[in-house]
Tab-separated table of C-alpha atoms and ligand atoms in Angstrom:
chain	number	residue	atom	x	y	z
A	1	UNK	CA	-23.464	63.664	0.094
A	2	UNK	CA	-25.134	61.470	2.687
A	3	UNK	CA	-28.594	60.037	2.884
A	4	UNK	CA	-30.541	57.354	4.616
A	5	UNK	CA	-32.275	54.840	2.487
A	6	UNK	CA	-34.880	52.312	3.507
A	7	UNK	CA	-35.950	49.335	1.497
A	8	UNK	CA	-38.866	51.215	-0.088
A	9	UNK	CA	-36.622	54.070	-1.089
A	10	UNK	CA	-34.251	51.685	-2.726
A	11	UNK	CA	-36.876	50.105	-4.960
A	12	UNK	CA	-37.979	53.529	-6.028
A	13	UNK	CA	-34.435	54.594	-6.728
A	14	UNK	CA	-33.730	51.573	-8.844
A	15	UNK	CA	-36.837	52.040	-10.945
A	16	UNK	CA	-35.701	55.559	-11.660
A	17	UNK	CA	-32.268	54.480	-12.736
A	18	UNK	CA	-31.024	56.372	-15.647
A	19	UNK	CA	-29.287	54.249	-18.194
A	20	UNK	CA	-27.430	55.846	-20.995
A	21	UNK	CA	-25.792	53.818	-23.652
A	22	UNK	CA	-23.846	55.503	-26.333
A	23	UNK	CA	-22.360	53.498	-29.102
A	24	UNK	CA	-20.228	55.219	-31.633
A	25	UNK	CA	-18.243	53.990	-34.571
A	26	UNK	CA	-14.609	54.365	-33.873
A	27	UNK	CA	-11.861	53.598	-36.340
A	28	UNK	CA	-8.612	52.481	-34.808
A	29	UNK	CA	-5.396	51.093	-36.128
A	30	UNK	CA	-5.542	47.316	-36.213
A	31	UNK	CA	-8.509	45.172	-36.984
A	32	UNK	CA	-9.387	44.180	-33.484
A	33	UNK	CA	-11.317	47.265	-32.442
A	34	UNK	CA	-14.596	48.228	-34.065
A	35	UNK	CA	-16.415	50.706	-31.931
A	36	UNK	CA	-16.671	51.852	-28.395
A	37	UNK	CA	-19.460	51.618	-25.827
A	38	UNK	CA	-20.064	54.056	-23.023
A	39	UNK	CA	-22.468	53.059	-20.300
A	40	UNK	CA	-23.556	55.542	-17.670
A	41	UNK	CA	-25.925	54.774	-14.831
A	42	UNK	CA	-26.745	57.231	-12.148
A	43	UNK	CA	-29.068	56.579	-9.194
A	44	UNK	CA	-29.450	58.225	-5.798
A	45	UNK	CA	-27.108	55.646	-4.344
A	46	UNK	CA	-24.455	55.240	-6.971
A	47	UNK	CA	-22.830	56.365	-10.189
A	48	UNK	CA	-21.663	53.786	-12.645
A	49	UNK	CA	-19.541	54.279	-15.713
A	50	UNK	CA	-18.265	51.643	-18.107
A	51	UNK	CA	-16.199	52.234	-21.228
A	52	UNK	CA	-15.281	49.362	-23.476
A	53	UNK	CA	-14.627	48.698	-27.129
A	54	UNK	CA	-16.308	46.119	-29.299
A	55	UNK	CA	-13.845	43.547	-30.530
A	56	UNK	CA	-14.424	41.496	-33.649
A	57	UNK	CA	-12.802	38.502	-32.064
A	58	UNK	CA	-15.543	36.607	-30.198
A	59	UNK	CA	-13.189	34.874	-27.801
A	60	UNK	CA	-11.818	38.185	-26.573
A	61	UNK	CA	-15.228	39.859	-26.547
A	62	UNK	CA	-16.669	37.088	-24.387
A	63	UNK	CA	-13.900	37.555	-21.865
A	64	UNK	CA	-14.524	41.284	-21.747
A	65	UNK	CA	-18.253	40.785	-21.257
A	66	UNK	CA	-17.654	38.217	-18.554
A	67	UNK	CA	-15.364	40.630	-16.766
A	68	UNK	CA	-17.815	43.509	-16.977
A	69	UNK	CA	-20.727	41.355	-15.785
A	70	UNK	CA	-18.749	39.998	-12.896
A	71	UNK	CA	-17.425	43.352	-11.704
A	72	UNK	CA	-20.765	45.057	-12.109
A	73	UNK	CA	-22.684	42.363	-10.294
A	74	UNK	CA	-20.149	42.416	-7.512
A	75	UNK	CA	-20.557	46.156	-7.145
A	76	UNK	CA	-24.356	46.085	-7.216
A	77	UNK	CA	-24.370	43.342	-4.568
A	78	UNK	CA	-22.275	45.561	-2.359
A	79	UNK	CA	-24.677	48.389	-2.956
A	80	UNK	CA	-27.591	46.192	-1.911
A	81	UNK	CA	-25.867	44.910	1.203
A	82	UNK	CA	-25.426	48.321	2.685
A	83	UNK	CA	-28.598	49.993	1.495
A	84	UNK	CA	-29.847	50.866	4.988
A	85	UNK	CA	-26.677	52.464	6.205
A	86	UNK	CA	-25.805	56.075	5.816
A	87	UNK	CA	-23.126	56.336	3.136
A	88	UNK	CA	-21.631	58.739	0.657
A	89	UNK	CA	-22.671	57.972	-2.882
A	90	UNK	CA	-21.117	54.841	-4.293
A	91	UNK	CA	-19.095	54.880	-7.425
A	92	UNK	CA	-18.107	52.406	-10.107
A	93	UNK	CA	-15.754	53.063	-12.964
A	94	UNK	CA	-14.668	50.386	-15.379
A	95	UNK	CA	-12.534	50.926	-18.452
A	96	UNK	CA	-11.177	48.583	-21.076
A	97	UNK	CA	-8.190	49.385	-23.254
A	98	UNK	CA	-7.004	47.382	-26.220
A	99	UNK	CA	-3.572	47.453	-27.834
A	100	UNK	CA	-1.855	45.389	-30.485
A	101	UNK	CA	1.781	44.347	-30.478
A	102	UNK	CA	2.831	42.211	-33.409
A	103	UNK	CA	0.266	39.345	-33.404
A	104	UNK	CA	-0.733	39.891	-29.822
A	105	UNK	CA	-3.838	41.724	-28.680
A	106	UNK	CA	-3.567	43.086	-25.178
A	107	UNK	CA	-6.729	43.874	-23.260
A	108	UNK	CA	-6.318	45.849	-20.070
A	109	UNK	CA	-9.366	46.129	-17.837
A	110	UNK	CA	-9.360	48.408	-14.837
A	111	UNK	CA	-12.111	48.810	-12.268
A	112	UNK	CA	-12.357	51.320	-9.472
A	113	UNK	CA	-15.228	50.825	-7.071
A	114	UNK	CA	-16.166	52.782	-4.010
A	115	UNK	CA	-18.589	51.085	-1.639
A	116	UNK	CA	-17.725	52.760	1.632
A	117	UNK	CA	-14.690	52.339	3.827
A	118	UNK	CA	-11.375	54.147	3.798
A	119	UNK	CA	-10.616	53.857	0.132
A	120	UNK	CA	-11.846	52.547	-3.175
A	121	UNK	CA	-11.116	49.061	-4.385
A	122	UNK	CA	-9.219	48.493	-7.562
A	123	UNK	CA	-9.014	45.562	-9.912
A	124	UNK	CA	-6.510	45.238	-12.743
A	125	UNK	CA	-7.034	42.439	-15.235
A	126	UNK	CA	-5.041	41.887	-18.396
A	127	UNK	CA	-5.566	39.478	-21.259
A	128	UNK	CA	-3.099	38.634	-23.987
A	129	UNK	CA	-4.341	36.893	-27.075
A	130	UNK	CA	-2.166	35.504	-29.826
A	131	UNK	CA	-4.052	36.028	-33.073
A	132	UNK	CA	-1.854	33.474	-34.802
A	133	UNK	CA	-2.329	30.532	-32.465
A	134	UNK	CA	-5.765	31.755	-31.302
A	135	UNK	CA	-4.833	31.296	-27.694
A	136	UNK	CA	-4.556	33.382	-24.573
A	137	UNK	CA	-0.982	33.670	-23.413
A	138	UNK	CA	1.011	35.058	-20.487
A	139	UNK	CA	4.345	36.865	-20.171
A	140	UNK	CA	6.393	33.648	-20.097
A	141	UNK	CA	5.174	32.982	-23.597
A	142	UNK	CA	7.321	35.814	-24.938
A	143	UNK	CA	10.501	34.586	-23.313
A	144	UNK	CA	12.879	31.940	-24.564
A	145	UNK	CA	12.732	29.738	-21.510
A	146	UNK	CA	12.328	29.583	-17.757
A	147	UNK	CA	15.864	30.886	-17.188
A	148	UNK	CA	15.182	33.945	-19.329
A	149	UNK	CA	12.025	34.664	-17.406
A	150	UNK	CA	13.968	34.419	-14.162
A	151	UNK	CA	16.494	36.875	-15.521
A	152	UNK	CA	13.726	39.260	-16.438
A	153	UNK	CA	12.519	39.078	-12.858
A	154	UNK	CA	15.860	40.161	-11.438
A	155	UNK	CA	16.071	42.982	-13.983
A	156	UNK	CA	12.558	44.095	-13.031
A	157	UNK	CA	13.486	43.993	-9.371
A	158	UNK	CA	16.423	46.252	-10.063
A	159	UNK	CA	14.370	48.682	-12.130
A	160	UNK	CA	11.776	49.042	-9.387
A	161	UNK	CA	14.397	49.717	-6.734
A	162	UNK	CA	16.035	52.241	-9.030
A	163	UNK	CA	12.906	54.383	-9.341
A	164	UNK	CA	14.091	57.606	-7.892
A	165	UNK	CA	11.091	59.159	-6.277
A	166	UNK	CA	10.318	56.284	-3.915
A	167	UNK	CA	11.782	54.531	-0.917
A	168	UNK	CA	11.166	50.831	-1.282
A	169	UNK	CA	11.194	47.927	1.108
A	170	UNK	CA	13.539	45.469	-0.610
A	171	UNK	CA	11.793	42.356	0.683
A	172	UNK	CA	8.450	43.625	-0.477
A	173	UNK	CA	9.786	44.443	-3.917
A	174	UNK	CA	11.546	41.079	-4.096
A	175	UNK	CA	8.339	39.227	-3.363
A	176	UNK	CA	6.391	41.298	-5.851
A	177	UNK	CA	8.908	40.738	-8.648
A	178	UNK	CA	9.690	37.057	-8.060
A	179	UNK	CA	9.502	35.063	-11.289
A	180	UNK	CA	5.886	33.955	-11.032
A	181	UNK	CA	3.267	34.569	-13.678
A	182	UNK	CA	1.070	36.158	-11.070
A	183	UNK	CA	3.603	38.929	-10.505
A	184	UNK	CA	3.693	39.785	-14.201
A	185	UNK	CA	0.053	39.970	-15.161
A	186	UNK	CA	0.277	43.458	-16.651
A	187	UNK	CA	2.792	44.330	-19.282
A	188	UNK	CA	2.947	46.155	-22.537
A	189	UNK	CA	5.440	46.025	-25.348
A	190	UNK	CA	6.083	49.659	-26.214
A	191	UNK	CA	8.494	51.468	-28.509
A	192	UNK	CA	10.802	52.294	-25.610
A	193	UNK	CA	10.784	48.818	-24.148
A	194	UNK	CA	8.774	46.380	-22.069
A	195	UNK	CA	6.517	48.227	-19.679
A	196	UNK	CA	5.488	46.354	-16.569
A	197	UNK	CA	2.764	47.560	-14.263
A	198	UNK	CA	2.585	46.506	-10.645
A	199	UNK	CA	-0.811	47.394	-9.163
A	200	UNK	CA	-0.903	49.092	-5.751
A	201	UNK	CA	0.261	46.900	-2.905
A	202	UNK	CA	2.265	44.484	-5.068
A	203	UNK	CA	5.704	46.058	-4.638
A	204	UNK	CA	4.912	49.013	-2.393
A	205	UNK	CA	2.229	50.364	-0.104
A	206	UNK	CA	-1.265	51.208	-1.270
A	207	UNK	CA	-0.468	54.894	-0.847
A	208	UNK	CA	2.395	54.608	-3.327
A	209	UNK	CA	-0.110	53.654	-5.992
A	210	UNK	CA	0.720	51.641	-9.051
A	211	UNK	CA	4.381	51.207	-9.902
A	212	UNK	CA	5.392	51.215	-13.540
A	213	UNK	CA	8.775	50.393	-15.000
A	214	UNK	CA	10.010	50.318	-18.586
A	215	UNK	CA	12.866	47.979	-19.389
A	216	UNK	CA	14.628	48.956	-22.624
A	217	UNK	CA	14.920	46.273	-25.278
A	218	UNK	CA	18.693	46.209	-25.146
A	219	UNK	CA	18.327	44.688	-21.660
A	220	UNK	CA	15.943	41.933	-22.642
A	221	UNK	CA	16.260	41.217	-26.354
A	222	UNK	CA	18.576	38.315	-25.551
A	223	UNK	CA	15.894	36.844	-23.322
A	224	UNK	CA	12.920	37.284	-25.626
A	225	UNK	CA	11.919	34.900	-28.378
A	226	UNK	CA	13.201	36.286	-31.619
A	227	UNK	CA	9.820	37.299	-33.008
A	228	UNK	CA	9.062	39.500	-29.995
A	229	UNK	CA	12.286	41.436	-29.810
A	230	UNK	CA	12.073	45.187	-29.993
A	231	UNK	CA	14.348	47.764	-31.462
A	232	UNK	CA	17.368	48.169	-29.289
A	233	UNK	CA	18.789	51.647	-28.769
A	234	UNK	CA	22.343	50.405	-29.085
A	235	UNK	CA	24.182	52.050	-31.928
A	236	UNK	CA	27.218	49.824	-32.131
A	237	UNK	CA	26.554	46.122	-32.367
A	238	UNK	CA	29.600	44.028	-31.670
A	239	UNK	CA	29.524	40.618	-33.148
A	240	UNK	CA	32.553	38.611	-32.187
A	241	UNK	CA	32.483	34.944	-33.000
A	242	UNK	CA	35.025	33.326	-30.725
A	243	UNK	CA	37.276	30.486	-31.682
A	244	UNK	CA	35.907	27.070	-30.778
A	245	UNK	CA	37.763	23.796	-30.645
A	246	UNK	CA	37.027	20.137	-30.915
A	247	UNK	CA	36.614	18.875	-27.373
A	248	UNK	CA	36.616	15.186	-28.229
A	249	UNK	CA	40.409	15.077	-27.896
A	250	UNK	CA	40.011	15.898	-24.204
A	251	UNK	CA	37.396	13.253	-23.531
A	252	UNK	CA	39.770	10.894	-21.680
A	253	UNK	CA	42.083	13.508	-20.242
A	254	UNK	CA	42.396	14.820	-16.737
A	255	UNK	CA	41.028	18.352	-16.812
A	256	UNK	CA	41.998	21.534	-15.044
A	257	UNK	CA	40.306	24.907	-15.349
A	258	UNK	CA	42.617	27.825	-14.658
A	259	UNK	CA	40.693	30.914	-13.668
A	260	UNK	CA	42.171	34.401	-13.525
A	261	UNK	CA	40.581	37.024	-11.297
A	262	UNK	CA	40.772	40.781	-10.811
A	263	UNK	CA	41.978	41.608	-14.360
A	264	UNK	CA	42.247	42.377	-17.128
A	265	UNK	CA	45.743	43.815	-17.075
A	266	UNK	CA	47.184	45.000	-20.332
A	267	UNK	CA	50.671	43.602	-19.850
A	268	UNK	CA	50.076	40.476	-17.784
A	269	UNK	CA	46.874	39.286	-19.415
A	270	UNK	CA	48.363	39.691	-22.863
A	271	UNK	CA	51.511	37.902	-21.761
A	272	UNK	CA	49.365	35.020	-20.603
A	273	UNK	CA	47.413	34.991	-23.870
A	274	UNK	CA	50.674	34.988	-25.828
A	275	UNK	CA	51.682	31.747	-24.128
A	276	UNK	CA	48.534	29.677	-23.831
A	277	UNK	CA	48.865	27.983	-27.205
A	278	UNK	CA	52.050	26.223	-26.085
A	279	UNK	CA	49.925	24.174	-23.722
A	280	UNK	CA	46.862	23.972	-25.929
A	281	UNK	CA	45.230	25.857	-23.084
A	282	UNK	CA	42.084	27.943	-22.824
A	283	UNK	CA	41.294	29.624	-19.531
A	284	UNK	CA	38.601	31.604	-17.787
A	285	UNK	CA	38.839	35.258	-16.846
A	286	UNK	CA	36.730	36.702	-14.060
A	287	UNK	CA	37.170	40.344	-14.848
A	288	UNK	CA	36.329	43.455	-12.887
A	289	UNK	CA	33.884	45.670	-14.746
A	290	UNK	CA	35.779	48.746	-13.549
A	291	UNK	CA	38.911	47.502	-15.350
A	292	UNK	CA	37.190	46.476	-18.537
A	293	UNK	CA	36.679	49.930	-19.961
A	294	UNK	CA	40.422	50.667	-20.041
A	295	UNK	CA	41.335	47.206	-21.273
A	296	UNK	CA	38.751	46.588	-23.941
A	297	UNK	CA	41.198	45.290	-26.531
A	298	UNK	CA	42.658	42.804	-24.091
A	299	UNK	CA	39.332	41.345	-23.048
A	300	UNK	CA	38.182	41.252	-26.677
A	301	UNK	CA	41.265	39.310	-27.625
A	302	UNK	CA	40.822	36.865	-24.745
A	303	UNK	CA	37.245	36.220	-25.776
A	304	UNK	CA	38.010	35.992	-29.487
A	305	UNK	CA	40.684	33.378	-28.810
A	306	UNK	CA	38.147	31.094	-27.170
A	307	UNK	CA	38.643	31.867	-23.497
A	308	UNK	CA	35.715	32.297	-21.120
A	309	UNK	CA	34.838	35.732	-19.843
A	310	UNK	CA	33.010	35.836	-16.538
A	311	UNK	CA	32.236	38.654	-14.147
A	312	UNK	CA	34.014	39.344	-10.876
A	313	UNK	CA	31.640	42.292	-10.250
A	314	UNK	CA	32.325	45.945	-10.947
A	315	UNK	CA	34.245	47.172	-7.907
A	316	UNK	CA	35.227	44.007	-6.063
A	317	UNK	CA	33.075	44.691	-3.049
A	318	UNK	CA	31.949	42.074	-0.550
A	319	UNK	CA	28.466	41.390	-1.882
A	320	UNK	CA	27.249	40.065	1.458
A	321	UNK	CA	27.547	43.532	2.940
A	322	UNK	CA	25.577	45.335	0.256
A	323	UNK	CA	21.930	46.254	-0.009
A	324	UNK	CA	20.049	44.540	-2.808
A	325	UNK	CA	20.162	47.650	-4.950
A	326	UNK	CA	23.907	48.076	-4.499
A	327	UNK	CA	24.459	44.376	-5.153
A	328	UNK	CA	22.459	44.480	-8.361
A	329	UNK	CA	24.333	47.573	-9.406
A	330	UNK	CA	27.693	45.831	-8.884
A	331	UNK	CA	26.556	42.965	-11.088
A	332	UNK	CA	24.716	44.938	-13.711
A	333	UNK	CA	27.381	47.534	-14.246
A	334	UNK	CA	29.971	44.840	-14.701
A	335	UNK	CA	27.805	42.802	-17.077
A	336	UNK	CA	27.086	45.931	-19.112
A	337	UNK	CA	30.778	46.812	-19.362
A	338	UNK	CA	31.626	43.291	-20.502
A	339	UNK	CA	28.791	43.256	-22.988
A	340	UNK	CA	29.966	46.538	-24.389
A	341	UNK	CA	33.436	45.107	-24.917
A	342	UNK	CA	32.675	41.642	-26.285
A	343	UNK	CA	29.060	41.895	-27.397
A	344	UNK	CA	27.849	39.236	-24.985
A	345	UNK	CA	26.537	39.371	-21.453
A	346	UNK	CA	28.498	37.015	-19.217
A	347	UNK	CA	26.722	34.142	-17.484
A	348	UNK	CA	29.536	33.147	-15.119
A	349	UNK	CA	30.049	34.996	-11.863
A	350	UNK	CA	32.773	34.754	-9.300
A	351	UNK	CA	31.713	36.804	-6.302
A	352	UNK	CA	34.650	38.587	-4.622
A	353	UNK	CA	36.017	36.527	-1.687
A	354	UNK	CA	33.616	33.792	-2.768
A	355	UNK	CA	30.928	35.557	-0.767
A	356	UNK	CA	27.328	35.327	-1.846
A	357	UNK	CA	24.297	34.444	0.233
A	358	UNK	CA	21.461	32.310	-1.044
A	359	UNK	CA	19.407	35.467	-1.484
A	360	UNK	CA	22.270	37.079	-3.406
A	361	UNK	CA	22.410	34.071	-5.702
A	362	UNK	CA	18.735	34.428	-6.437
A	363	UNK	CA	19.232	38.067	-7.359
A	364	UNK	CA	22.311	37.437	-9.459
A	365	UNK	CA	20.797	34.589	-11.427
A	366	UNK	CA	24.183	33.688	-12.870
A	367	UNK	CA	26.328	30.547	-12.707
A	368	UNK	CA	28.484	30.852	-9.624
A	369	UNK	CA	32.001	29.519	-10.081
A	370	UNK	CA	34.284	29.215	-7.058
A	371	UNK	CA	37.568	27.243	-6.841
A	372	UNK	CA	39.219	24.401	-4.971
A	373	UNK	CA	42.899	25.039	-5.634
A	374	UNK	CA	44.216	28.302	-4.225
A	375	UNK	CA	47.994	28.935	-4.326
A	376	UNK	CA	47.585	32.289	-2.528
A	377	UNK	CA	49.486	33.867	-5.387
A	378	UNK	CA	48.506	37.393	-4.392
A	379	UNK	CA	50.201	36.921	-1.045
A	380	UNK	CA	53.546	35.367	-1.978
A	381	UNK	CA	54.024	36.856	-5.431
A	382	UNK	CA	56.567	34.141	-6.205
A	383	UNK	CA	56.196	32.294	-9.502
A	384	UNK	CA	57.883	29.093	-8.303
A	385	UNK	CA	55.820	28.930	-5.196
A	386	UNK	CA	52.654	29.527	-7.248
A	387	UNK	CA	53.628	26.776	-9.691
A	388	UNK	CA	54.498	24.296	-6.974
A	389	UNK	CA	51.291	24.910	-5.034
A	390	UNK	CA	49.208	24.322	-8.149
A	391	UNK	CA	51.127	21.208	-9.154
A	392	UNK	CA	50.922	19.765	-5.670
A	393	UNK	CA	47.136	20.196	-5.440
A	394	UNK	CA	46.274	19.468	-9.060
A	395	UNK	CA	43.621	16.821	-9.693
A	396	UNK	CA	41.090	15.968	-12.322
A	397	UNK	CA	38.222	18.481	-12.371
A	398	UNK	CA	40.077	21.089	-10.314
A	399	UNK	CA	39.333	24.794	-10.575
A	400	UNK	CA	42.471	26.843	-9.889
A	401	UNK	CA	42.319	30.433	-8.691
A	402	UNK	CA	45.064	32.869	-9.723
A	403	UNK	CA	45.188	36.571	-10.535
A	404	UNK	CA	46.335	37.905	-13.876
A	405	UNK	CA	47.161	41.319	-12.465
A	406	UNK	CA	50.447	39.909	-11.105
A	407	UNK	CA	53.317	38.905	-13.341
A	408	UNK	CA	54.403	36.250	-10.843
A	409	UNK	CA	50.944	34.667	-10.928
A	410	UNK	CA	50.813	34.472	-14.706
A	411	UNK	CA	54.340	33.064	-14.867
A	412	UNK	CA	53.596	30.614	-12.080
A	413	UNK	CA	50.455	29.392	-13.830
A	414	UNK	CA	52.356	28.874	-17.078
A	415	UNK	CA	55.087	26.950	-15.250
A	416	UNK	CA	52.434	24.750	-13.684
A	417	UNK	CA	50.898	24.098	-17.099
A	418	UNK	CA	54.287	23.059	-18.412
A	419	UNK	CA	54.589	20.376	-15.754
A	420	UNK	CA	50.963	19.302	-15.646
A	421	UNK	CA	50.835	18.847	-19.397
A	422	UNK	CA	53.521	16.182	-18.970
A	423	UNK	CA	51.302	14.552	-16.362
A	424	UNK	CA	48.507	14.253	-18.920
A	425	UNK	CA	46.347	17.210	-17.987
A	426	UNK	CA	44.381	19.321	-20.438
A	427	UNK	CA	43.551	22.954	-19.721
A	428	UNK	CA	40.010	23.979	-20.437
A	429	UNK	CA	37.610	26.807	-19.753
A	430	UNK	CA	34.745	26.454	-17.287
A	431	UNK	CA	32.275	26.132	-20.154
A	432	UNK	CA	34.387	23.459	-21.827
A	433	UNK	CA	34.843	21.549	-18.588
A	434	UNK	CA	31.094	21.583	-17.946
A	435	UNK	CA	30.456	20.306	-21.472
A	436	UNK	CA	33.051	17.562	-21.163
A	437	UNK	CA	31.602	16.507	-17.831
A	438	UNK	CA	28.030	16.601	-19.088
A	439	UNK	CA	27.105	19.273	-16.560
A	440	UNK	CA	24.409	21.822	-17.330
A	441	UNK	CA	25.289	24.785	-15.153
A	442	UNK	CA	22.440	26.026	-12.969
A	443	UNK	CA	22.070	29.177	-10.917
A	444	UNK	CA	21.671	27.505	-7.528
A	445	UNK	CA	24.871	25.509	-7.334
A	446	UNK	CA	28.250	27.015	-6.514
A	447	UNK	CA	30.824	25.140	-8.573
A	448	UNK	CA	34.081	24.446	-6.705
A	449	UNK	CA	35.258	21.732	-9.079
A	450	UNK	CA	33.861	19.418	-11.741
A	451	UNK	CA	34.973	15.949	-10.923
A	452	UNK	CA	33.991	12.956	-12.953
B	501	NI	NI1	39.123	38.966	-6.489
């Protein structure tokens, strides 16, 4: 439909505008919605349609009215600007949807406008209002802290990349899911989980349209403030409360953190656990997710007895060689396996070969623990050599790397403890060492040691 309009024609058209306003009483669950308004305007140049509910809350209603006025005025100005040019009929469609979740009212306003050109324009605007505090809030508000919000962002990134029907550009998705409030303007707490909407162009091309993901509550309940947690689909909830110990006795001691990679191993890990008490030792295990499933009892025991459980990824691949999706999968699968065994998602990560780029660190969002004493136990498989290497390089704050899949490594580590205990060392987990050293672990640093 094309026509040519001159200024006279336009005035005439406007005076003939047909305005229809239908207001009907509409009962909805929740007290926030009263009734719904439908506005239709049709002229020779454009069609306009606006649907919005009346909200009892004045603060919210004002925001909705402001939005409608602004979008409508914007559209009509565009119509005016191009009145003399031959165009297909312009179109304006604005809808407002309101939902309640707990004490939060969510208003989602969506405008499509066509005023010439290759495609329509689209505006998504969301408002979240806390009926308790009487304030507008954003997504961060629902999360425990900044760290939790960051974690959500890497989960969201992973969920977008995992959408099956699309090929994504990882950098684009990364940028669109970075932990900024602007990237998370549209979300919805649903029965199945937290739904996040990314409008067209945020994480993929315009042609791909809007991208929607739903993150189940079992993934994010730990990150959400308690009052906003949803019902997790997990059937079995494991609640292990590990042994803790009084750290004050180690205050003036030289500290060493023994870390055991590549396990668990039923025989060797249990042998180690059987002997740790002799040296009043707790250690850290960086386990492989792929080995956890068959060694659940062992890892449970290690955790229960007060040792740290960290992740060494699922399949021990060099993370620097993986795509973002594959990298996230290596981390997520391992974290899930560990959580299933001990009821807690690990926060410590030792990347295989110590390899992780800055970008990888950002994605992982875990505390990266490396080492500074390496007896090359896997190479020599000789308990005396392992012990001597550790003893020779031992120092306060050291992080020792050994592997509990080898008998010689476990025996060597125990021999080293025997000697180092005489030298006044105490053997602590990474978490204990950080506490004793007053270090709050962050996700940007790689920890090689924790010296005084
Ligand atoms: Ni390893």
